[in-house]
Short mmCIF file of C-alpha atoms and ligand atoms in Angstrom, two decimals:
data_model
loop_
_atom_site.label_atom_id
_atom_site.label_comp_id
_atom_site.label_asym_id
_atom_site.label_seq_id
_atom_site.Cartn_x
_atom_site.Cartn_y
_atom_site.Cartn_z
CA MET Q 85 72.26 -65.79 38.10
CA HIS Q 86 75.91 -66.69 39.47
CA LEU Q 87 77.89 -64.06 38.42
CA ILE Q 88 81.05 -62.51 39.53
CA LYS Q 89 80.10 -59.09 41.06
CA ASN Q 90 81.85 -55.63 40.54
CA LEU Q 91 82.77 -56.17 37.00
CA TRP Q 92 81.64 -54.54 33.51
CA TYR Q 93 79.90 -56.96 31.47
CA PRO Q 94 79.60 -56.60 27.76
CA ILE Q 95 75.81 -57.05 26.87
CA LEU Q 96 75.23 -55.98 23.28
CA GLU Q 97 77.06 -54.13 20.47
CA SER Q 98 76.68 -50.35 20.56
CA ASN Q 99 74.85 -50.24 16.92
CA GLU Q 100 72.12 -52.57 18.34
CA VAL Q 101 70.48 -49.78 20.29
CA LYS Q 102 69.12 -47.24 17.68
CA ALA Q 103 67.95 -43.60 18.31
CA GLN Q 104 64.50 -43.08 19.36
CA LYS Q 105 63.73 -46.74 19.70
CA PRO Q 106 63.94 -48.63 23.27
CA LEU Q 107 65.19 -52.06 22.91
CA GLY Q 108 64.04 -54.84 25.30
CA VAL Q 109 66.52 -57.89 25.77
CA GLU Q 110 67.35 -60.52 28.28
CA ARG Q 111 70.90 -60.34 29.70
CA LEU Q 112 72.43 -61.76 32.80
CA GLY Q 113 69.05 -63.49 33.41
CA LEU Q 114 67.31 -60.02 33.63
CA ASN Q 115 64.70 -58.47 31.24
CA ILE Q 116 66.39 -54.95 30.56
CA VAL Q 117 65.55 -51.99 28.47
CA LEU Q 118 68.02 -49.98 26.81
CA TRP Q 119 67.42 -46.52 25.19
CA ARG Q 120 69.13 -43.37 24.01
CA ASN Q 121 68.38 -39.75 24.76
CA SER Q 122 68.59 -36.98 21.97
CA GLN Q 123 72.39 -36.76 22.68
CA GLY Q 124 72.96 -40.38 21.77
CA GLN Q 125 73.82 -41.28 25.58
CA ILE Q 126 72.65 -44.87 26.53
CA PHE Q 127 70.66 -45.93 29.33
CA CYS Q 128 69.38 -49.13 30.79
CA HIS Q 129 66.51 -50.16 33.20
CA ARG Q 130 64.52 -53.12 34.21
CA ASP Q 131 62.12 -53.88 31.55
CA GLN Q 132 59.15 -53.59 33.87
CA CYS Q 133 57.09 -50.71 34.67
CA PRO Q 134 56.43 -50.02 38.41
CA HIS Q 135 52.80 -49.48 37.75
CA LEU Q 136 51.04 -52.56 36.31
CA GLY Q 137 54.35 -54.14 34.89
CA ALA Q 138 54.09 -53.48 31.25
CA ALA Q 139 57.34 -53.75 29.12
CA LEU Q 140 58.86 -50.31 28.99
CA SER Q 141 60.77 -51.60 25.80
CA GLN Q 142 57.43 -51.29 24.14
CA GLY Q 143 56.93 -47.70 24.79
CA THR Q 144 58.38 -44.56 23.20
CA ILE Q 145 61.10 -41.94 24.07
CA CYS Q 146 60.04 -38.26 24.15
CA ASN Q 147 62.17 -35.45 25.40
CA ASP Q 148 64.71 -37.65 27.04
CA ARG Q 149 62.11 -39.58 28.68
CA LEU Q 150 61.15 -43.21 28.44
CA ILE Q 151 57.38 -43.47 28.18
CA CYS Q 152 55.36 -46.56 29.25
CA PRO Q 153 53.09 -47.78 26.57
CA PHE Q 154 50.37 -48.93 28.96
CA HIS Q 155 49.25 -45.64 30.86
CA GLY Q 156 51.99 -43.07 29.73
CA PHE Q 157 54.17 -42.82 32.95
CA GLU Q 158 57.15 -40.86 32.17
CA PHE Q 159 60.71 -41.97 33.35
CA ASP Q 160 63.96 -40.23 33.37
CA SER Q 161 67.48 -41.58 32.68
CA THR Q 162 67.90 -42.13 36.34
CA GLY Q 163 64.58 -44.29 36.46
CA THR Q 164 62.78 -41.40 38.37
CA CYS Q 165 59.12 -41.13 37.41
CA LYS Q 166 58.40 -37.50 36.46
CA HIS Q 167 54.85 -37.55 34.99
CA ILE Q 168 51.66 -39.65 35.65
CA PRO Q 169 49.08 -38.48 33.15
CA ALA Q 170 46.12 -39.79 35.09
CA ASN Q 171 47.00 -37.99 38.11
CA GLY Q 172 47.65 -34.61 36.33
CA ARG Q 173 50.76 -32.23 36.19
CA GLN Q 174 50.11 -30.85 39.75
CA ALA Q 175 50.17 -34.10 41.59
CA LYS Q 176 53.06 -35.44 43.49
CA ILE Q 177 54.80 -38.48 42.28
CA PRO Q 178 54.15 -41.42 44.87
CA VAL Q 179 57.23 -42.90 46.57
CA GLY Q 180 58.54 -45.89 44.97
CA MET Q 181 57.30 -45.15 41.58
CA GLU Q 182 60.72 -45.59 40.05
CA VAL Q 183 62.22 -48.05 37.64
CA LEU Q 184 65.65 -49.84 38.52
CA ALA Q 185 68.54 -48.20 36.70
CA PHE Q 186 71.80 -49.95 35.76
CA GLU Q 187 75.01 -48.18 34.86
CA VAL Q 188 76.06 -48.71 31.32
CA ARG Q 189 78.83 -47.46 29.26
CA GLU Q 190 79.98 -47.84 25.49
CA ALA Q 191 83.45 -48.76 24.70
CA HIS Q 192 85.08 -50.82 21.70
CA GLY Q 193 81.77 -51.14 20.02
CA PHE Q 194 79.99 -52.83 23.01
CA ILE Q 195 77.59 -51.67 25.56
CA TRP Q 196 78.85 -52.75 29.04
CA LEU Q 197 76.59 -53.06 32.09
CA TRP Q 198 78.19 -52.73 35.68
CA TRP Q 199 77.04 -55.67 37.69
CA GLY Q 200 77.82 -55.08 41.32
CA ASP Q 201 77.72 -52.11 43.82
CA SER Q 202 76.92 -48.38 43.27
CA LEU Q 203 80.04 -46.63 43.25
CA ASP Q 204 81.18 -42.89 43.02
CA HIS Q 205 83.69 -43.73 40.29
CA TYR Q 206 83.81 -46.75 38.25
CA PRO Q 207 86.66 -48.66 36.90
CA GLU Q 208 87.83 -48.63 33.30
CA ILE Q 209 86.40 -50.88 31.09
CA PRO Q 210 89.21 -53.50 30.66
CA PHE Q 211 90.02 -54.58 26.91
CA PHE Q 212 92.84 -56.01 24.75
CA GLN Q 213 95.02 -52.78 24.10
CA GLU Q 214 96.63 -54.47 21.08
CA LEU Q 215 93.21 -54.48 19.20
CA LEU Q 216 92.69 -50.88 19.62
CA GLY Q 217 92.59 -49.16 16.07
CA TRP Q 218 92.02 -52.54 14.36
CA ASN Q 219 89.18 -53.15 11.99
CA TYR Q 220 86.79 -55.98 12.89
CA GLY Q 221 83.63 -57.98 11.60
CA THR Q 222 81.17 -59.54 13.90
CA SER Q 223 79.32 -62.70 13.84
CA VAL Q 224 76.55 -63.15 16.29
CA VAL Q 225 75.47 -66.80 17.47
CA ASP Q 226 73.56 -68.11 20.58
CA TRP Q 227 73.89 -71.44 22.04
CA PRO Q 228 71.91 -73.15 24.50
CA VAL Q 229 74.57 -73.41 27.10
CA HIS Q 230 75.50 -71.75 30.48
CA TYR Q 231 78.21 -69.17 30.11
CA THR Q 232 80.81 -71.03 32.34
CA ARG Q 233 80.73 -73.77 29.75
CA ALA Q 234 81.19 -71.72 26.77
CA ILE Q 235 83.91 -69.89 28.26
CA GLU Q 236 85.68 -73.05 29.59
CA ASN Q 237 85.56 -74.43 26.02
CA GLN Q 238 87.49 -71.52 24.65
CA LEU Q 239 90.25 -72.28 27.58
CA ASP Q 240 90.49 -75.82 26.63
CA VAL Q 241 93.64 -76.80 24.83
CA ALA Q 242 93.16 -80.72 24.90
CA HIS Q 243 89.96 -80.86 22.63
CA LEU Q 244 91.73 -79.30 19.43
CA PRO Q 245 92.97 -82.68 17.83
CA PHE Q 246 89.57 -84.38 18.54
CA VAL Q 247 86.78 -81.62 18.03
CA HIS Q 248 88.70 -79.82 15.41
CA ARG Q 249 90.41 -82.62 13.65
CA THR Q 250 89.66 -81.40 10.26
CA THR Q 251 90.37 -77.74 10.83
CA ILE Q 252 92.56 -75.96 13.34
CA GLY Q 253 93.38 -79.40 15.21
CA ALA Q 254 94.91 -81.19 12.19
CA GLY Q 255 98.13 -82.83 12.70
CA GLY Q 256 97.60 -85.04 15.67
CA ARG Q 257 99.12 -82.89 18.38
CA ASN Q 258 97.57 -84.87 21.17
CA PHE Q 259 100.23 -84.19 23.78
CA VAL Q 260 99.57 -81.07 25.98
CA ASP Q 261 102.75 -79.92 27.62
CA GLY Q 262 101.52 -77.61 29.94
CA PRO Q 263 99.67 -75.27 28.93
CA TYR Q 264 101.77 -72.60 30.63
CA VAL Q 265 99.17 -70.30 32.52
CA GLU Q 266 99.61 -66.95 34.22
CA SER Q 267 96.72 -65.47 35.92
CA ASN Q 268 95.47 -62.86 38.51
CA GLN Q 269 92.05 -61.70 39.62
CA SER Q 270 91.50 -59.90 36.35
CA GLU Q 271 92.89 -62.12 33.57
CA ILE Q 272 93.92 -65.56 32.29
CA LYS Q 273 96.85 -65.99 29.96
CA VAL Q 274 97.53 -69.27 28.30
CA TRP Q 275 100.67 -70.53 26.12
CA VAL Q 276 99.71 -73.53 24.21
CA HIS Q 277 102.47 -76.01 23.83
CA ASN Q 278 100.76 -79.06 22.16
CA SER Q 279 102.71 -81.36 20.05
CA GLN Q 280 102.61 -85.06 18.71
CA ASP Q 281 103.13 -87.70 21.56
CA GLN Q 282 106.84 -89.15 21.05
CA GLY Q 283 106.81 -90.46 24.43
CA GLN Q 284 108.09 -87.33 25.86
CA THR Q 285 107.25 -86.12 29.44
CA HIS Q 286 105.70 -83.04 30.53
CA ARG Q 287 107.90 -79.88 31.37
CA SER Q 288 107.31 -77.97 34.48
CA GLN Q 289 105.61 -74.59 34.59
CA ALA Q 290 108.97 -73.10 35.46
CA GLU Q 291 110.55 -74.53 32.26
CA LEU Q 292 107.62 -73.54 30.13
CA SER Q 293 107.64 -70.20 31.57
CA GLU Q 294 111.23 -69.88 30.18
CA VAL Q 295 109.94 -71.05 26.73
CA SER Q 296 106.93 -68.91 26.90
CA LYS Q 297 108.95 -65.57 27.87
CA ASN Q 298 108.83 -62.82 25.55
CA THR Q 299 106.18 -64.29 23.47
CA VAL Q 300 102.40 -63.44 22.95
CA PRO Q 301 99.92 -65.80 24.73
CA SER Q 302 97.98 -68.01 22.55
CA LEU Q 303 94.90 -67.27 24.52
CA HIS Q 304 94.16 -64.24 26.66
CA PHE Q 305 90.79 -64.09 28.84
CA ILE Q 306 89.76 -61.14 30.68
CA TYR Q 307 87.03 -61.44 33.18
CA PRO Q 308 84.06 -61.56 33.06
CA GLY Q 309 84.07 -62.79 29.53
CA ILE Q 310 86.26 -61.34 26.79
CA TRP Q 311 88.66 -63.69 25.03
CA LYS Q 312 91.33 -63.40 22.34
CA LEU Q 313 93.08 -66.01 20.27
CA ASN Q 314 96.57 -65.00 19.05
CA ILE Q 315 96.81 -66.01 15.36
CA GLY Q 316 99.68 -63.50 14.51
CA SER Q 317 100.41 -59.84 13.95
CA LYS Q 318 97.87 -59.45 11.24
CA PHE Q 319 94.91 -61.48 12.69
CA GLN Q 320 93.23 -62.07 15.93
CA ASN Q 321 90.18 -63.89 17.00
CA PHE Q 322 87.81 -62.18 19.69
CA ILE Q 323 84.89 -63.56 21.62
CA ALA Q 324 82.69 -61.69 24.00
CA PHE Q 325 80.49 -64.20 25.89
CA VAL Q 326 77.26 -62.65 26.94
CA PRO Q 327 75.18 -64.64 29.55
CA ILE Q 328 71.46 -64.39 28.51
CA ASN Q 329 70.28 -66.50 31.17
CA GLU Q 330 71.13 -69.76 32.97
CA LYS Q 331 70.62 -71.83 29.81
CA GLN Q 332 71.64 -69.50 27.08
CA THR Q 333 74.85 -67.51 26.02
CA ARG Q 334 75.32 -65.34 23.16
CA TYR Q 335 78.75 -65.02 21.32
CA TYR Q 336 79.77 -61.91 19.93
CA LEU Q 337 82.75 -63.38 17.58
CA ARG Q 338 84.84 -60.92 16.05
CA ALA Q 339 87.59 -61.25 13.54
CA TYR Q 340 90.24 -58.47 14.06
CA PHE Q 341 92.62 -57.10 11.31
CA PRO Q 342 94.83 -54.24 11.10
CA ILE Q 343 93.63 -53.23 7.83
CA LYS Q 344 92.66 -49.71 7.13
CA ASN Q 345 90.82 -49.90 3.76
CA PRO Q 346 87.40 -50.42 5.05
CA LEU Q 347 86.05 -52.35 1.89
CA LEU Q 348 88.92 -54.78 2.15
CA ALA Q 349 88.47 -55.07 5.80
CA LYS Q 350 84.85 -55.78 5.27
CA LEU Q 351 85.72 -58.66 2.78
CA VAL Q 352 88.40 -60.24 4.96
CA CYS Q 353 86.20 -60.04 8.03
CA SER Q 354 83.41 -61.68 6.45
CA LEU Q 355 85.34 -64.61 5.12
CA SER Q 356 87.05 -65.15 8.43
CA GLY Q 357 83.85 -64.88 10.18
CA LEU Q 358 82.53 -67.67 8.05
CA SER Q 359 85.29 -70.08 8.87
CA ASN Q 360 85.19 -68.91 12.59
CA ARG Q 361 81.54 -69.96 12.87
CA TYR Q 362 82.31 -73.27 11.11
CA ILE Q 363 84.95 -74.00 13.67
CA LEU Q 364 82.83 -73.04 16.43
CA ASN Q 365 80.10 -75.19 15.32
CA GLN Q 366 82.54 -78.15 15.75
CA ASP Q 367 82.76 -77.16 19.42
CA LYS Q 368 78.91 -76.63 19.59
CA LYS Q 369 78.17 -80.12 18.86
CA VAL Q 370 79.94 -81.32 22.00
CA VAL Q 371 79.62 -78.60 24.43
CA ILE Q 372 75.72 -78.93 24.37
CA THR Q 373 75.90 -82.32 25.61
CA GLN Q 374 77.91 -81.51 28.65
CA LYS Q 375 76.19 -82.27 32.09
CA PRO Q 376 75.82 -80.55 34.42
CA LEU Q 377 74.70 -77.52 32.49
CA ASN Q 378 76.72 -75.19 34.78
CA SER Q 379 80.37 -75.95 35.55
CA LEU Q 380 80.00 -74.56 38.97
CA ASP Q 381 77.85 -77.60 39.73
CA ALA Q 382 80.56 -79.75 38.21
CA SER Q 383 82.77 -80.58 41.32
CA GLN Q 384 82.54 -84.25 40.48
CA GLU Q 385 84.45 -83.60 37.20
CA ARG Q 386 88.05 -84.98 37.13
CA LEU Q 387 90.39 -82.55 35.60
CA ILE Q 388 93.76 -83.20 34.35
CA GLY Q 389 97.00 -81.22 33.83
CA ALA Q 390 96.05 -80.01 30.43
CA ASP Q 391 92.79 -78.42 31.95
CA ARG Q 392 95.07 -76.01 33.83
CA ALA Q 393 93.43 -73.00 32.42
CA ILE Q 394 89.94 -74.19 33.17
CA SER Q 395 90.82 -75.12 36.73
CA THR Q 396 92.24 -71.47 37.06
CA TYR Q 397 88.86 -70.08 35.85
CA ARG Q 398 86.77 -72.30 37.93
CA ARG Q 399 88.85 -71.30 41.09
CA ARG Q 400 88.28 -67.55 40.60
CA LEU Q 401 84.53 -68.17 40.18
CA GLU Q 402 84.54 -70.59 43.14
CA HIS Q 403 86.46 -68.00 45.31
CA ALA Q 404 83.84 -65.25 44.13
CA LEU Q 405 81.24 -67.45 45.18
CA ARG Q 406 82.84 -68.28 48.59
CA GLU Q 407 83.43 -64.63 49.36
CA GLY Q 408 79.83 -63.77 48.84
CA GLU Q 409 80.68 -61.82 45.63
CA THR Q 410 77.88 -63.58 44.06
CA PRO Q 411 75.09 -64.59 43.62
CA LEU Q 412 73.29 -61.31 43.69
CA PRO Q 413 69.76 -61.70 44.45
CA SER Q 414 67.55 -61.84 41.28
CA LEU Q 415 66.91 -58.21 40.90
CA SER Q 416 63.66 -58.82 39.22
CA ASP Q 417 62.45 -60.58 42.31
CA GLU Q 418 63.74 -58.27 45.07
CA LEU Q 419 62.47 -54.62 44.02
CA PRO Q 420 60.95 -52.62 46.79
CA PHE Q 421 57.14 -52.57 46.29
CA GLN Q 422 55.36 -49.68 47.74
CA SER Q 423 51.77 -49.49 48.02
CA LEU Q 424 50.16 -46.04 47.47
S1 FES W 546 51.87 -50.18 33.50
FE1 FES W 546 53.27 -48.47 32.83
S2 FES W 546 52.21 -46.81 33.11
FE2 FES W 546 50.80 -48.41 33.69
FE1 FE2 W 547 87.17 -75.26 20.03
#
């Protein structure tokens, strides 16, 4: 898949990977297996045994080793094969009998996979600091769209009065002043200044910068795929966009509240989860019709001023492509194959 390299990608929520049970999933166009050792530490590998290709996720975990269900080969957390039952305890392990291991970490209720070069020290996982310590409820939905279309939909400020006419876009604020956008390599911040069309003209980015100064951005996106909608000091909406493959994206949709009482938080979160899913469904009906599927192939599209956040996002992706940051070769195709 085309992905920006050298970033932490959220791939699952932490609680999806249980103790003593490997979990096989498709993420970033790869089949991977996640599992925990006896200390609860998480590990991730390609979900394909180097012996005869069985899915390791169908296997078991024993003594902090992942054991293939087919012929019982045992792999440690680095992916090194430690035992081949058919060869006996004395036998040396043949060269190349390892399974690819990915760097993974847990933070903020997610499992994050490092997509990129091996490093001695990995960077911190970026997150919205203002959400730390807040309670949240998660809804999970899968859309049959490429992740670029999913992300751009949430950076699109011109669709609100049309797609969400009956909900968050009510009021006919068709006129998009700006939006005012600040961005760098790591993030995009968007201040929305939509209003009814009274025949006014657009303000410049400099003017909008003055107006937006010292206010919280309406939308905040951190690469490669977390997003926050500012609804106020008591409620924030959050999405982690998780690429499954070229044609599918998973949304981890969270409603965040600074409510300490866990029961009340649960109730509020599930209510807002319902309304968020309803609003997102309004988007889905249109986004699944977009062609081409991948916005990286959409150079023919004619963007307008209101699409400033989308064009900012595309520029970063295109830059990454040009600089050779991506695509990585499909890891499932290029593993070393060593004959015995
Ligand atoms: S296929 Fe995994 S041990 Fe044979
Ligand atoms: Fe929308």
